[in-house]
Short mmCIF file of C-alpha atoms in Angstrom, two decimals:
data_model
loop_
_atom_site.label_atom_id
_atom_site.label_comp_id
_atom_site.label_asym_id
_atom_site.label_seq_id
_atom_site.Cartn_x
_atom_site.Cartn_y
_atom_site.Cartn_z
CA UNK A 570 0.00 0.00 0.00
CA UNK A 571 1.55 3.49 -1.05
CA UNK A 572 1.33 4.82 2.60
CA UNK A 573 3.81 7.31 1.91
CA UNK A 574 1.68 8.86 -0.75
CA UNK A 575 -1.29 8.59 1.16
CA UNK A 576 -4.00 11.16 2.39
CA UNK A 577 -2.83 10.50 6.37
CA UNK A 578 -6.00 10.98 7.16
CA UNK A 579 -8.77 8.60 8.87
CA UNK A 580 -11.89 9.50 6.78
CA UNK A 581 -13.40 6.01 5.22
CA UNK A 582 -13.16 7.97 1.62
CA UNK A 583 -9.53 8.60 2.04
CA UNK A 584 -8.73 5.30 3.56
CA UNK A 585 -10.32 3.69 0.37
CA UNK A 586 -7.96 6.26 -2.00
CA UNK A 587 -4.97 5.14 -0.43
CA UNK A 588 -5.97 1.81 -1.56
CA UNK A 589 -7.57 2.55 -5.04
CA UNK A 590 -6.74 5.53 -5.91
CA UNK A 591 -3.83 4.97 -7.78
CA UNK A 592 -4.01 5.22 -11.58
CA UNK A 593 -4.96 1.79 -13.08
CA UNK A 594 -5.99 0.39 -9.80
CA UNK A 595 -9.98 0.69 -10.27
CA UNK A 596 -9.54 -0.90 -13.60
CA UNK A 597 -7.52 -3.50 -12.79
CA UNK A 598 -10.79 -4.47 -10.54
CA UNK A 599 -13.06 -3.33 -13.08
CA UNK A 600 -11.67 -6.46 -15.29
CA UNK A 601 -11.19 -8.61 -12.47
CA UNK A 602 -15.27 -8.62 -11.82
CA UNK A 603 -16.23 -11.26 -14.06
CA UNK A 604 -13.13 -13.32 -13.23
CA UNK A 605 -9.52 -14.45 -12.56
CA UNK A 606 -6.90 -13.03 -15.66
CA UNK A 607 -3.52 -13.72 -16.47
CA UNK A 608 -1.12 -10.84 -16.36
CA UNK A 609 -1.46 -10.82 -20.36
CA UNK A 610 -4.98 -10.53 -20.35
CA UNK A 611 -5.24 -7.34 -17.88
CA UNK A 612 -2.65 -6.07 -20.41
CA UNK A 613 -4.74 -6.26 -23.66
CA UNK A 614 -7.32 -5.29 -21.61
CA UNK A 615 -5.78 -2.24 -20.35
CA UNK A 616 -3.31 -1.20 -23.76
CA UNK A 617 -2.25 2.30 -22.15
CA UNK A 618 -0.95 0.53 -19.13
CA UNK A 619 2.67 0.50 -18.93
CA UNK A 620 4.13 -3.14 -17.91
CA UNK A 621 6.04 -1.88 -14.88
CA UNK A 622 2.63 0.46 -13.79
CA UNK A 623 0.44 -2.82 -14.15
CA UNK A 624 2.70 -4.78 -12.20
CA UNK A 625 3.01 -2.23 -9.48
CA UNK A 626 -0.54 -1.83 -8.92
CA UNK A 627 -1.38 -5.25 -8.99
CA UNK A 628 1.22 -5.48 -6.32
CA UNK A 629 0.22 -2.64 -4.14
CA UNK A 630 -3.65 -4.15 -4.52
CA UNK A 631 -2.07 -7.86 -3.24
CA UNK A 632 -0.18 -6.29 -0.49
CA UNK A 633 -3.72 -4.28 0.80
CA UNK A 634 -6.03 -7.83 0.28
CA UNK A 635 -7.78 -6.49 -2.93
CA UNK A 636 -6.52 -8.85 -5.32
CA UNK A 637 -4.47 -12.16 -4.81
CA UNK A 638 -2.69 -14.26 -7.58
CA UNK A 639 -3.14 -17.76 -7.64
CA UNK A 640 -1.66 -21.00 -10.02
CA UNK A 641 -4.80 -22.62 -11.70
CA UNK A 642 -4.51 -26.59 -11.89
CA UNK A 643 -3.75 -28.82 -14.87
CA UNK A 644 -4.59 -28.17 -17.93
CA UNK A 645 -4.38 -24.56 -16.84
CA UNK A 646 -1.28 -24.60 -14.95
CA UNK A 647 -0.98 -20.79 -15.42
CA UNK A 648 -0.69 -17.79 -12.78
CA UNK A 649 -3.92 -15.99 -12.86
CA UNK A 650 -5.05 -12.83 -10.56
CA UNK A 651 -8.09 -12.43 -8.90
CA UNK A 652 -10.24 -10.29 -6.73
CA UNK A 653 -10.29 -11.42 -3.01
CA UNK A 654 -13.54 -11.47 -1.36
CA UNK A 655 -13.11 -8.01 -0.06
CA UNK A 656 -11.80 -6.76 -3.30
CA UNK A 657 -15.28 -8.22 -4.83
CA UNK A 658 -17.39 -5.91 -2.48
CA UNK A 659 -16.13 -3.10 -4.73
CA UNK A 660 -17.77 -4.23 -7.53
CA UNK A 661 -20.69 -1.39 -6.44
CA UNK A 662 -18.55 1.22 -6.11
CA UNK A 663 -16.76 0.48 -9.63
CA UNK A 664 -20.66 0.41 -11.25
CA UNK A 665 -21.69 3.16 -9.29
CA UNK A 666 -18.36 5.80 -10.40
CA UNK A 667 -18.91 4.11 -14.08
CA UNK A 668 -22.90 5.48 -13.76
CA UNK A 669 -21.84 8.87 -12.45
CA UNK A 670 -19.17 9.41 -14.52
CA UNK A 671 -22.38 9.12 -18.03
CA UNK A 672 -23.24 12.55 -17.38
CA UNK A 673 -19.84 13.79 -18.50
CA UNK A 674 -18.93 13.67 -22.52
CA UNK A 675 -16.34 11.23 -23.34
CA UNK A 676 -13.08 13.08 -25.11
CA UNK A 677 -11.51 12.21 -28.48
CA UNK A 678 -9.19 9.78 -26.75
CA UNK A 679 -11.90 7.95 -24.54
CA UNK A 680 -12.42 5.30 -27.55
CA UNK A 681 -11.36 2.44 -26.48
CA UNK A 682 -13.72 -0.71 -24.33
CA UNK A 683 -12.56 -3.55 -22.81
CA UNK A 684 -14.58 -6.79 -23.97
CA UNK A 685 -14.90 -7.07 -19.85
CA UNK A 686 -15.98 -3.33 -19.78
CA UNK A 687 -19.01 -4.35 -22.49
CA UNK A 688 -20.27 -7.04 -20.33
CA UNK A 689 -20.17 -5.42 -17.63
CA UNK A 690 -22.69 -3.35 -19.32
CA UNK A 691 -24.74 -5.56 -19.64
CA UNK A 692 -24.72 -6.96 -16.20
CA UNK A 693 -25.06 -3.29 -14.91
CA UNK A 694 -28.30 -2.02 -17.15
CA UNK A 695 -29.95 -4.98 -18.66
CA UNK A 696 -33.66 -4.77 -17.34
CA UNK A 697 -35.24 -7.94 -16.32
CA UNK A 698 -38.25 -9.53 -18.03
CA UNK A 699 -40.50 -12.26 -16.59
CA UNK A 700 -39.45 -14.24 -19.97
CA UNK A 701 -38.49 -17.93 -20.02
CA UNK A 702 -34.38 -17.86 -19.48
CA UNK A 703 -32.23 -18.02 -22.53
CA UNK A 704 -28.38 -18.61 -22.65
CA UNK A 705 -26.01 -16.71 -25.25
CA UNK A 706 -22.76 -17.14 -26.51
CA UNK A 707 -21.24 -13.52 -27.65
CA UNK A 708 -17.93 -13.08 -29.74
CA UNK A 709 -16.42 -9.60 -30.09
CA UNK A 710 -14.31 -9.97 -32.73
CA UNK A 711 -12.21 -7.11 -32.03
CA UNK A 712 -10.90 -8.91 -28.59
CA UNK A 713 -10.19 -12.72 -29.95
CA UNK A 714 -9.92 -15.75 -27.39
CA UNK A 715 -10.51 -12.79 -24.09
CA UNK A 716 -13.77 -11.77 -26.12
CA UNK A 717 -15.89 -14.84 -25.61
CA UNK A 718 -18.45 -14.54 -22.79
CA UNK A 719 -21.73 -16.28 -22.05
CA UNK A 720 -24.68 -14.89 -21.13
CA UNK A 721 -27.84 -15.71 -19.54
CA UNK A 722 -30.94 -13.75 -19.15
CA UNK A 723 -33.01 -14.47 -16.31
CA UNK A 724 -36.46 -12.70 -14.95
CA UNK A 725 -33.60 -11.29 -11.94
CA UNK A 726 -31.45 -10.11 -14.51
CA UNK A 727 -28.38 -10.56 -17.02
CA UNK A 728 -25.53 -13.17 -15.96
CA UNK A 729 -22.20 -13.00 -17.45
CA UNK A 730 -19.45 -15.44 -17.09
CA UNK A 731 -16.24 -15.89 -19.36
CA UNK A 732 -17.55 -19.69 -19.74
CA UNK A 733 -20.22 -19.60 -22.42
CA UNK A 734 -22.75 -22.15 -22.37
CA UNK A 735 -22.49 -25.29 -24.08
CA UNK A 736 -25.84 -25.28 -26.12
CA UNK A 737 -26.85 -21.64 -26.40
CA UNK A 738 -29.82 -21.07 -27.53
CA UNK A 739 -28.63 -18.02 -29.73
CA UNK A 740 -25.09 -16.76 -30.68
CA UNK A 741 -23.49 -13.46 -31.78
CA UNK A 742 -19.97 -12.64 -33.12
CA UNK A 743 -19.71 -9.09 -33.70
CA UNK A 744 -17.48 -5.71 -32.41
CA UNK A 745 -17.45 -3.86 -29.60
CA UNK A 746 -18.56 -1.27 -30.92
CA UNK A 747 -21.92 -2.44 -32.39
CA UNK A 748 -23.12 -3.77 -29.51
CA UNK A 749 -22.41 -1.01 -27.81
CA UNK A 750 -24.62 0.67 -30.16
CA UNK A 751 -27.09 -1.46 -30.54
CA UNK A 752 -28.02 -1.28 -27.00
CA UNK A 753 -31.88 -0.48 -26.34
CA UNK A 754 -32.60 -0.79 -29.77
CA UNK A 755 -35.70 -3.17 -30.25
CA UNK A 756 -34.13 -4.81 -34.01
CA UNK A 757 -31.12 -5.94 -34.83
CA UNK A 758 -31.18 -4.04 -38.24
CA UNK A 759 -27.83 -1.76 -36.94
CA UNK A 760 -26.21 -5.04 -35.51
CA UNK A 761 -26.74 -6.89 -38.81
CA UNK A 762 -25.61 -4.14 -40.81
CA UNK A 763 -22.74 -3.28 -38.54
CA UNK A 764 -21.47 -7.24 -39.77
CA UNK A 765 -23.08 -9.50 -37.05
CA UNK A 766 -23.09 -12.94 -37.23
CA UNK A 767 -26.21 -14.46 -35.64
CA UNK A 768 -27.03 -18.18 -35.22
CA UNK A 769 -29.85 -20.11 -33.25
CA UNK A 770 -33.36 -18.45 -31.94
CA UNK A 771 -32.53 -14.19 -33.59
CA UNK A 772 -35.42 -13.21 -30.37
CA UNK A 773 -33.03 -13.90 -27.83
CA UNK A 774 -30.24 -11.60 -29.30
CA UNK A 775 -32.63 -9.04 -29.53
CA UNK A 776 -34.14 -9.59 -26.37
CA UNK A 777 -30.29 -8.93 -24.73
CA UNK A 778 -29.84 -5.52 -27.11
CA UNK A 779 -33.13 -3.98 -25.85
CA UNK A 780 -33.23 -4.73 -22.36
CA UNK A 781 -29.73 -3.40 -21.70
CA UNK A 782 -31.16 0.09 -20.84
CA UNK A 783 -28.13 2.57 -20.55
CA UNK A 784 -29.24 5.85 -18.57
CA UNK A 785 -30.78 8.19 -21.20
CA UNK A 786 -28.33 10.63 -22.75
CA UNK A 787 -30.25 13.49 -21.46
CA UNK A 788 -29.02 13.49 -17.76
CA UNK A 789 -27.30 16.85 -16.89
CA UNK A 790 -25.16 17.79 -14.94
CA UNK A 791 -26.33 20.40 -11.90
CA UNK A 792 -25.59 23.29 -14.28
CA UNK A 793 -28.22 21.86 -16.31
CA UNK A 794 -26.08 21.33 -20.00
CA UNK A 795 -27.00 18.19 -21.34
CA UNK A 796 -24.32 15.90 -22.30
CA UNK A 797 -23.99 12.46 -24.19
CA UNK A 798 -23.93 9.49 -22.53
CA UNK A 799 -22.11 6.14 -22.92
CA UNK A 800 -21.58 2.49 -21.90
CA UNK A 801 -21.30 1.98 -18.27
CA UNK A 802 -18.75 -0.24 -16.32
#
């Protein structure tokens, strides 16, 4: 823990930012939410991230009990970091800052998502139906092997796991970047034209893309200037 940086002071906020507050640290939970990563996935997941800056934080979140870093068994038999169980009770506060944070216009530079970042999206704002459950498989091309994810839609809400099912009832391969868009949408006409590939039952897909309601691109901030809005997590 950077205690030599820190605040010094014994407010539960600061506390927290002399745990957290370092640059990358927040992200390197943000991709840790959905499960355990090798060092080479947080890097393609986090492509500004200097080596030596990922491998301090990841460090500095160990030594404070956020994260640990474990060897997964045979066939595995790789190193893999994950989120303790107290690192996973900042899963709200990572959702919460990601919700917040809509209400501000993202820059020129503020292009890239994480494939982890998208489904988190979906876990975040997909809105429940009373619906029979359906299970997807989703591909985003643009993040190869770290892009697959499966997905099941319940009457509680969206699940998302990097294990997709073994009989889907629908799947998708497509970018990053058209799902994104194609959230809230009731067709699939942007998705197809965007290059999706869809296979099994087409109403499940379009069942995920609708319900994942993203707050409305209207919210303000207190001034009252309306500003864009984007994908949370």
């Amino acid at each position: 823990m950077p205690t030599q940086r820190g605040y010094r002071q014994a407010c539960g906020v600061a506390r927290g930012l002399d745990i957290v507050g370092e640059r990358w640290s927040l992200l390197v939970v943000r991709e840790l939410l959905l499960g355990p990563k090798r060092f080479t996935d947080l890097q393609q997941a986090l492509p500004t991230a200097s080596p030596n800056a990922l491998s301090d934080r990841l460090r500095e979140l160990a030594d404070a009990g956020v994260v640990r870093r474990r060897q997964l068994p045979p066939p595995g038999n790789v190193r893999v970091y994950e989120l303790t169980a107290w690192g996973r009770g900042l899963e709200p506060i990572v959702v919460a800052l990601g919700t917040w944070a809509l209400a501000a216009p993202p820059t020129a530079e503020q292009l890239f998502v994480s494939a982890d970042s998208a489904m988190l999206t979906i876990r975040t704002y997909f809105v429940p139906t009373e619906r029979p459950e359906a299970k997807l498989r989703i591909e985003l091309r643009d993040h190869g092997p770290a892009g697959v994810f499966g997905v099941r839609l319940t009457p509680a809400g969206a699940e998302v796991t990097h294990e997709p099912p073994e009989e889907p009832h629908a799947v998708l391969i497509t970018t990053t970047d058209a799902l994104l868009a194609a959230f809230g949408g009731d067709d699939l006409a942007g998705l197809v034209a965007a290059g999706a590939v869809i296979t099994g039952d087409p109403e499940v897909v379009r069942r995920l893309v609708a319900g994942v309601r993203v707050p409305d691109s209207t919210d303000q901030h207190s001034d009252g200037a309306p500003v864009k809005s984007g994908a949370g997590g």
